């Protein structure tokens, strides 16, 4: 699988390249002053010392429109992880942070050759190769701040990597079968994995400690992901349904059932809806709270549907199958467009995702990955 962070310009025109963040500590809070290179203050939030670097980035994002994944906070030339707690990253009274904002977009891909690669989306140049798994890499995704990459492999592990240097930061060990997917929570603090050993697991991103295990009725799960607020976990199982759990308590909340096994499941951006893709040849749209099926999208070639994702605005659905990806109108259920990103129409499109802007699609197959403009 693959993921595309897409470049976005700051309000008012040109992207801000460098910002300075000055910080001072008082009791159990810290006031962070963000200014641009011209010395103009952008935002001045006050946060508790148990807030994370990601919380600072969200404040910058709200004020400037610069997405967190394009931001890197540096303390004494060291890049801080988005999941780092302010009290633990070495900030002292009067300390300052430098915020570097990337102007380009990157793509990360997973491959059967045991490697994951980071690419420049505009040139197609490989920027970094992540090497360390002993079997095929099933999924690769960026952390919310874009500074790290999380991979899942059939070698039974998930790994966290530094996106720029390619260094392996942490390995998540505990499954007794191939790990089919690994995803991060929206704040970057937790990881959820789906495996062929009959379980899904939640891990502490900082310690690689398993904090929650969900046992399945069937042989395992192909995919698991967090809801946007990280309170729920949705898993596509090898059985006939997708399972929804409370991430904190492990309580089962809903089941979303197809007539055959589920290949993929994902949430809408607001977390109110879920979509599932199945070997029964359909994708379905569900209301998360009630478990009600709102719409069924049939496969155009009587093939099983490999993946299904909603656009950032929730108005379009993207499904994949042999030879093509199909764009649907969520409100009417009508087909909007058929994309054939690869030369061989018989080549399976394994997955496809929207860019954060919703204006481009990254599709993957056994032949590689292609970036398609929807406009």
Coordinates of C-alpha atoms in Angstrom, one line a residue:
X1 CA 0.0 0.0 0.0
X2 CA 1.0 3.6 -0.3
X3 CA 0.3 7.0 1.2
X4 CA 0.6 10.5 -0.3
X5 CA 1.0 13.7 1.8
X6 CA 0.1 16.5 -0.7
X7 CA 1.7 20.0 -0.5
X8 CA -0.4 22.9 0.6
X9 CA 0.4 26.6 0.6
X10 CA 0.1 28.8 3.6
X11 CA -2.5 31.5 3.8
X12 CA -1.7 34.6 1.9
X13 CA 0.4 33.0 -0.9
X14 CA 4.0 31.7 -0.6
X15 CA 4.7 28.8 1.7
X16 CA 6.5 29.7 4.9
X17 CA 9.9 28.0 4.9
X18 CA 11.2 28.7 8.4
X19 CA 9.6 29.7 11.6
X20 CA 11.1 30.2 15.1
X21 CA 9.4 28.8 18.2
X22 CA 10.3 30.4 21.5
X23 CA 9.2 28.6 24.6
X24 CA 9.3 29.3 28.3
X25 CA 8.2 27.0 31.2
X26 CA 6.2 28.2 34.1
X27 CA 4.9 25.6 36.6
X28 CA 3.1 22.9 34.6
X29 CA 2.4 24.9 31.5
X30 CA 4.5 26.2 28.6
X31 CA 3.8 29.2 26.4
X32 CA 5.0 28.7 22.8
X33 CA 5.6 31.8 20.6
X34 CA 5.6 31.1 16.9
X35 CA 7.0 33.8 14.6
X36 CA 7.9 33.8 10.9
X37 CA 11.3 34.8 9.5
X38 CA 10.2 38.4 9.4
X39 CA 9.6 38.4 13.1
X40 CA 5.8 38.5 12.8
X41 CA 4.1 36.4 15.5
X42 CA 1.9 33.7 14.1
X43 CA 0.4 32.0 17.2
X44 CA 1.1 32.0 20.9
X45 CA -0.6 29.0 22.5
X46 CA -0.2 27.9 26.1
X47 CA 0.0 24.2 26.6
X48 CA 0.4 21.8 29.5
X49 CA 3.8 20.2 29.8
X50 CA 2.3 16.8 29.1
X51 CA 1.2 18.0 25.7
X52 CA 3.1 16.7 22.7
X53 CA 5.1 18.2 19.9
X54 CA 2.2 17.2 17.7
X55 CA -0.1 19.6 19.7
X56 CA 2.3 22.4 18.9
X57 CA 2.1 21.5 15.2
X58 CA -1.6 21.5 15.3
X59 CA -1.6 25.1 16.7
X60 CA 0.7 26.2 13.9
X61 CA -1.5 24.4 11.4
X62 CA -4.7 26.1 12.6
X63 CA -3.0 29.5 12.4
X64 CA -1.2 29.1 9.1
X65 CA -2.9 26.4 7.1
X66 CA 0.4 24.5 7.0
X67 CA -0.5 20.8 7.6
X68 CA 1.4 19.1 10.5
X69 CA 3.1 16.5 8.2
X70 CA 4.9 19.4 6.4
X71 CA 6.3 20.7 9.7
X72 CA 9.5 19.6 11.5
X73 CA 10.4 21.0 14.9
X74 CA 14.1 21.1 15.7
X75 CA 15.8 21.4 19.1
X76 CA 19.5 22.0 18.8
X77 CA 19.4 20.6 15.3
X78 CA 17.6 17.5 16.4
X79 CA 14.3 16.7 14.8
X80 CA 11.6 16.1 17.5
X81 CA 9.1 13.3 17.1
X82 CA 5.5 14.4 16.9
X83 CA 4.6 12.0 19.7
X84 CA 7.3 13.5 22.0
X85 CA 6.0 14.9 25.3
X86 CA 7.1 18.6 25.8
X87 CA 8.3 17.7 29.3
X88 CA 10.5 14.9 28.0
X89 CA 12.1 16.5 24.9
X90 CA 14.6 18.7 26.7
X91 CA 12.7 22.0 26.7
X92 CA 13.8 24.4 29.4
X93 CA 12.8 27.9 30.3
X94 CA 13.7 30.2 27.4
X95 CA 14.4 27.4 25.0
X96 CA 13.6 27.9 21.3
X97 CA 12.6 25.5 18.6
X98 CA 13.1 25.8 14.8
X99 CA 10.2 24.8 12.6
X100 CA 11.2 23.7 9.1
X101 CA 8.3 23.5 6.6
X102 CA 8.7 21.3 3.6
X103 CA 7.5 22.6 0.3
X104 CA 7.4 19.3 -1.5
X105 CA 5.2 16.2 -1.2
X106 CA 6.4 12.6 -0.8
X107 CA 5.1 9.1 -1.4
X108 CA 5.9 5.9 0.5
X109 CA 5.4 2.5 -1.0
X110 CA 5.6 -1.1 0.3
X111 CA 6.8 -4.0 -1.8
X112 CA 7.1 -7.8 -1.9
X113 CA 10.9 -7.5 -2.2
X114 CA 11.0 -6.7 1.6
X115 CA 11.6 -3.0 1.1
X116 CA 9.7 0.2 1.6
X117 CA 10.7 3.3 -0.4
X118 CA 10.1 7.0 0.0
X119 CA 9.8 8.9 -3.3
X120 CA 9.5 12.5 -4.5
X121 CA 6.0 12.7 -6.0
X122 CA 6.9 15.5 -8.5
X123 CA 10.1 13.8 -9.9
X124 CA 9.5 10.1 -9.2
X125 CA 13.0 10.0 -7.6
X126 CA 13.6 7.5 -4.8
X127 CA 14.7 9.5 -1.7
X128 CA 15.2 6.7 0.8
X129 CA 15.0 2.9 0.9
X130 CA 13.9 1.3 4.2
X131 CA 15.6 -2.0 4.5
X132 CA 15.4 -4.4 7.5
X133 CA 12.4 -6.7 7.1
X134 CA 12.9 -10.4 6.3
X135 CA 9.8 -10.9 4.2
X136 CA 7.5 -8.9 2.0
X137 CA 6.3 -5.5 3.3
X138 CA 2.5 -5.3 3.2
X139 CA 1.9 -1.7 4.1
X140 CA 3.9 1.5 4.6
X141 CA 2.4 4.8 5.9
X142 CA 3.8 8.1 7.0
X143 CA 3.4 9.3 10.6
X144 CA 1.0 12.2 11.1
X145 CA 3.9 14.7 11.0
X146 CA 5.5 13.0 8.0
X147 CA 8.8 12.5 9.8
X148 CA 8.5 8.8 10.2
X149 CA 7.3 5.7 8.3
X150 CA 5.5 2.8 9.8
X151 CA 5.7 -0.6 7.9
X152 CA 4.1 -4.0 8.4
X153 CA 5.6 -7.2 7.1
X154 CA 5.0 -10.9 6.7
X155 CA 8.1 -11.5 8.9
X156 CA 5.7 -11.0 11.8
X157 CA 6.8 -7.5 12.8
X158 CA 6.0 -3.8 12.3
X159 CA 8.8 -1.3 12.2
X160 CA 9.1 2.5 12.7
X161 CA 11.6 4.3 10.5
X162 CA 13.1 7.8 10.2
X163 CA 11.8 9.0 6.8
X164 CA 14.8 11.1 6.0
X165 CA 17.7 9.0 7.2
X166 CA 16.1 5.5 6.7
X167 CA 17.2 4.4 10.2
X168 CA 15.0 1.9 12.0
X169 CA 13.8 3.5 15.2
X170 CA 11.7 0.7 16.7
X171 CA 10.4 -2.8 16.0
X172 CA 7.0 -4.0 17.2
X173 CA 7.3 -7.8 18.1
X174 CA 4.5 -9.9 19.5
X175 CA 2.4 -11.4 16.7
X176 CA 2.7 -15.1 15.8
X177 CA 2.0 -14.8 12.1
X178 CA 2.3 -12.3 9.2
X179 CA 1.5 -8.7 10.0
X180 CA -0.8 -7.5 7.2
X181 CA -1.1 -3.8 8.2
X182 CA 0.1 -1.2 10.6
X183 CA -1.4 2.2 11.1
X184 CA -0.8 5.1 13.5
X185 CA -3.3 7.0 15.6
X186 CA -3.9 10.7 14.6
X187 CA -1.7 12.0 17.4
X188 CA 1.1 9.6 16.5
X189 CA 1.2 8.1 20.0
X190 CA -0.2 4.6 19.2
X191 CA 0.1 1.9 16.5
X192 CA -2.5 -0.7 15.5
X193 CA -1.5 -3.9 13.7
X194 CA -3.6 -6.6 12.0
X195 CA -2.2 -10.1 11.6
X196 CA -2.8 -13.6 10.4
X197 CA -2.5 -15.0 13.9
X198 CA -6.1 -14.2 14.8
X199 CA -5.5 -10.9 16.5
X200 CA -5.2 -7.1 16.2
X201 CA -3.0 -5.2 18.6
X202 CA -2.5 -1.7 19.8
X203 CA 1.0 -0.6 20.7
X204 CA 2.6 2.3 22.5
X205 CA 4.6 4.0 19.7
X206 CA 7.3 5.3 22.1
X207 CA 8.0 2.0 23.9
X208 CA 6.7 -0.7 21.4
X209 CA 4.7 -2.2 24.4
X210 CA 1.5 -3.9 23.5
X211 CA -1.4 -2.2 25.3
X212 CA -4.4 -3.9 23.9
X213 CA -5.2 -7.2 22.0
X214 CA -8.4 -7.9 20.1
X215 CA -9.0 -11.6 19.4
X216 CA -10.9 -12.6 16.3
X217 CA -13.3 -15.4 15.7
X218 CA -11.6 -16.3 12.4
X219 CA -8.0 -16.8 11.3
X220 CA -7.0 -13.2 11.3
X221 CA -7.3 -9.7 9.8
X222 CA -6.1 -8.1 6.6
X223 CA -6.3 -4.5 7.8
X224 CA -6.9 -2.4 10.9
X225 CA -7.1 1.3 11.4
X226 CA -7.9 3.9 14.1
X227 CA -10.9 6.3 13.9
X228 CA -9.9 10.0 13.4
X229 CA -10.2 10.6 17.1
X230 CA -8.3 7.4 17.9
X231 CA -11.1 6.1 20.1
X232 CA -12.1 3.2 17.9
X233 CA -10.4 0.5 15.9
X234 CA -11.9 -0.9 12.7
X235 CA -10.6 -4.2 11.3
X236 CA -11.2 -6.0 8.0
X237 CA -11.2 -9.7 8.9
X238 CA -10.7 -12.9 6.9
X239 CA -14.3 -13.8 8.0
X240 CA -17.4 -12.2 6.5
X241 CA -17.3 -9.0 8.6
X242 CA -15.4 -5.9 9.7
X243 CA -15.2 -5.5 13.4
X244 CA -15.3 -2.2 15.4
X245 CA -13.9 -2.0 18.9
X246 CA -13.4 0.6 21.6
X247 CA -9.6 1.2 21.6
X248 CA -9.3 1.9 25.3
X249 CA -11.6 -0.9 26.7
X250 CA -11.4 -3.5 24.0
X251 CA -15.3 -3.7 24.0
X252 CA -16.8 -4.8 20.7
X253 CA -19.1 -2.1 19.3
X254 CA -20.3 -3.1 15.8
X255 CA -19.9 -5.6 13.0
X256 CA -20.2 -4.7 9.3
X257 CA -21.1 -7.8 7.4
X258 CA -20.6 -8.9 3.8
X259 CA -21.4 -12.2 2.2
X260 CA -17.7 -13.0 1.8
X261 CA -14.4 -11.8 3.5
X262 CA -13.5 -8.2 3.9
X263 CA -10.3 -6.9 2.1
X264 CA -10.2 -3.4 3.5
X265 CA -12.0 -1.0 5.8
X266 CA -11.6 2.7 6.5
X267 CA -13.3 5.7 8.2
X268 CA -14.6 9.0 6.8
X269 CA -12.6 12.1 7.8
X270 CA -15.1 13.0 10.5
X271 CA -15.4 9.4 11.8
X272 CA -19.1 9.2 11.4
X273 CA -19.0 6.7 8.5
X274 CA -17.0 3.6 7.5
X275 CA -16.5 2.0 4.1
X276 CA -15.7 -1.7 3.5
X277 CA -14.4 -3.6 0.4
X278 CA -15.1 -7.2 0.0
X279 CA -14.5 -10.4 -2.0
X280 CA -18.3 -10.5 -2.6
X281 CA -17.7 -7.8 -5.3
X282 CA -19.1 -4.8 -3.5
X283 CA -18.1 -1.9 -1.3
X284 CA -20.5 -0.7 1.4
X285 CA -21.0 2.6 3.2
X286 CA -22.0 2.3 6.9
X287 CA -23.1 4.6 9.7
X288 CA -20.6 3.9 12.5
X289 CA -22.9 4.7 15.4
X290 CA -25.8 2.4 14.3
X291 CA -24.1 -0.1 12.0
X292 CA -26.7 0.8 9.3
X293 CA -25.7 0.1 5.7
X294 CA -26.4 3.3 3.8
X295 CA -25.2 2.4 0.2
X296 CA -23.8 -0.6 -1.7
X297 CA -21.4 0.1 -4.6
X298 CA -21.2 -2.9 -7.0
X299 CA -17.9 -3.9 -8.7
X300 CA -17.9 -3.1 -12.4
X301 CA -16.2 -6.3 -13.6
X302 CA -17.7 -8.9 -11.2
X303 CA -14.3 -9.0 -9.4
X304 CA -13.7 -8.7 -5.7
X305 CA -13.1 -5.1 -4.5
X306 CA -9.6 -4.7 -3.0
X307 CA -9.9 -1.4 -1.2
X308 CA -12.4 1.5 -0.6
X309 CA -11.6 5.0 0.8
X310 CA -13.6 8.1 1.1
X311 CA -12.4 11.5 -0.2
X312 CA -11.3 14.1 2.4
X313 CA -14.6 15.9 1.9
X314 CA -16.6 12.7 2.2
X315 CA -18.4 13.2 -1.2
X316 CA -16.6 10.6 -3.3
X317 CA -15.6 7.0 -2.8
X318 CA -12.6 5.4 -4.5
X319 CA -12.6 1.6 -5.0
X320 CA -10.1 -0.7 -6.7
X321 CA -10.3 -3.9 -8.6
X322 CA -8.6 -5.7 -11.6
X323 CA -7.4 -3.2 -14.1
X324 CA -9.0 0.0 -12.7
X325 CA -10.0 2.3 -9.8
X326 CA -13.5 3.6 -9.8
X327 CA -14.7 7.0 -8.4
X328 CA -18.3 7.1 -7.1
X329 CA -20.7 9.8 -5.9
X330 CA -21.4 8.9 -2.3
X331 CA -24.8 10.7 -2.2
X332 CA -26.3 9.2 -5.4
X333 CA -24.3 6.0 -5.6
X334 CA -23.5 6.8 -9.3
X335 CA -20.2 6.0 -11.0
X336 CA -18.3 9.3 -11.7
X337 CA -15.1 8.1 -13.3
X338 CA -13.0 5.0 -14.1
X339 CA -9.3 5.4 -13.8
X340 CA -6.9 3.0 -15.6
X341 CA -3.5 4.0 -14.1
X342 CA -1.6 1.1 -15.5
X343 CA -0.8 0.0 -19.1
X344 CA -2.1 -3.5 -18.7
X345 CA -5.9 -3.4 -18.0
X346 CA -5.8 -6.9 -16.6
X347 CA -3.2 -5.8 -14.0
X348 CA -4.9 -5.7 -10.5
X349 CA -5.0 -2.3 -8.9
X350 CA -4.2 -3.4 -5.3
X351 CA -5.0 -0.1 -3.6
X352 CA -5.6 3.5 -4.2
X353 CA -5.7 6.5 -1.8
X354 CA -6.6 10.2 -2.2
X355 CA -4.1 13.0 -1.6
X356 CA -5.1 15.2 1.4
X357 CA -6.4 17.8 -1.1
X358 CA -8.6 15.2 -2.8
X359 CA -7.3 16.3 -6.2
X360 CA -5.0 13.4 -6.9
X361 CA -5.0 9.6 -6.4
X362 CA -2.1 7.3 -5.8
X363 CA -2.7 3.8 -7.2
X364 CA -0.6 0.7 -6.6
X365 CA -0.2 -2.7 -8.4
X366 CA 2.3 -5.4 -8.7
X367 CA 3.9 -3.3 -11.4
X368 CA 4.5 -0.2 -9.3
X369 CA 2.7 2.9 -8.2
X370 CA 1.2 5.7 -10.3
X371 CA 0.0 9.2 -9.3
X372 CA -3.1 10.3 -11.1
X373 CA -4.5 13.9 -11.3
X374 CA -8.3 13.9 -10.9
X375 CA -8.8 17.4 -12.4

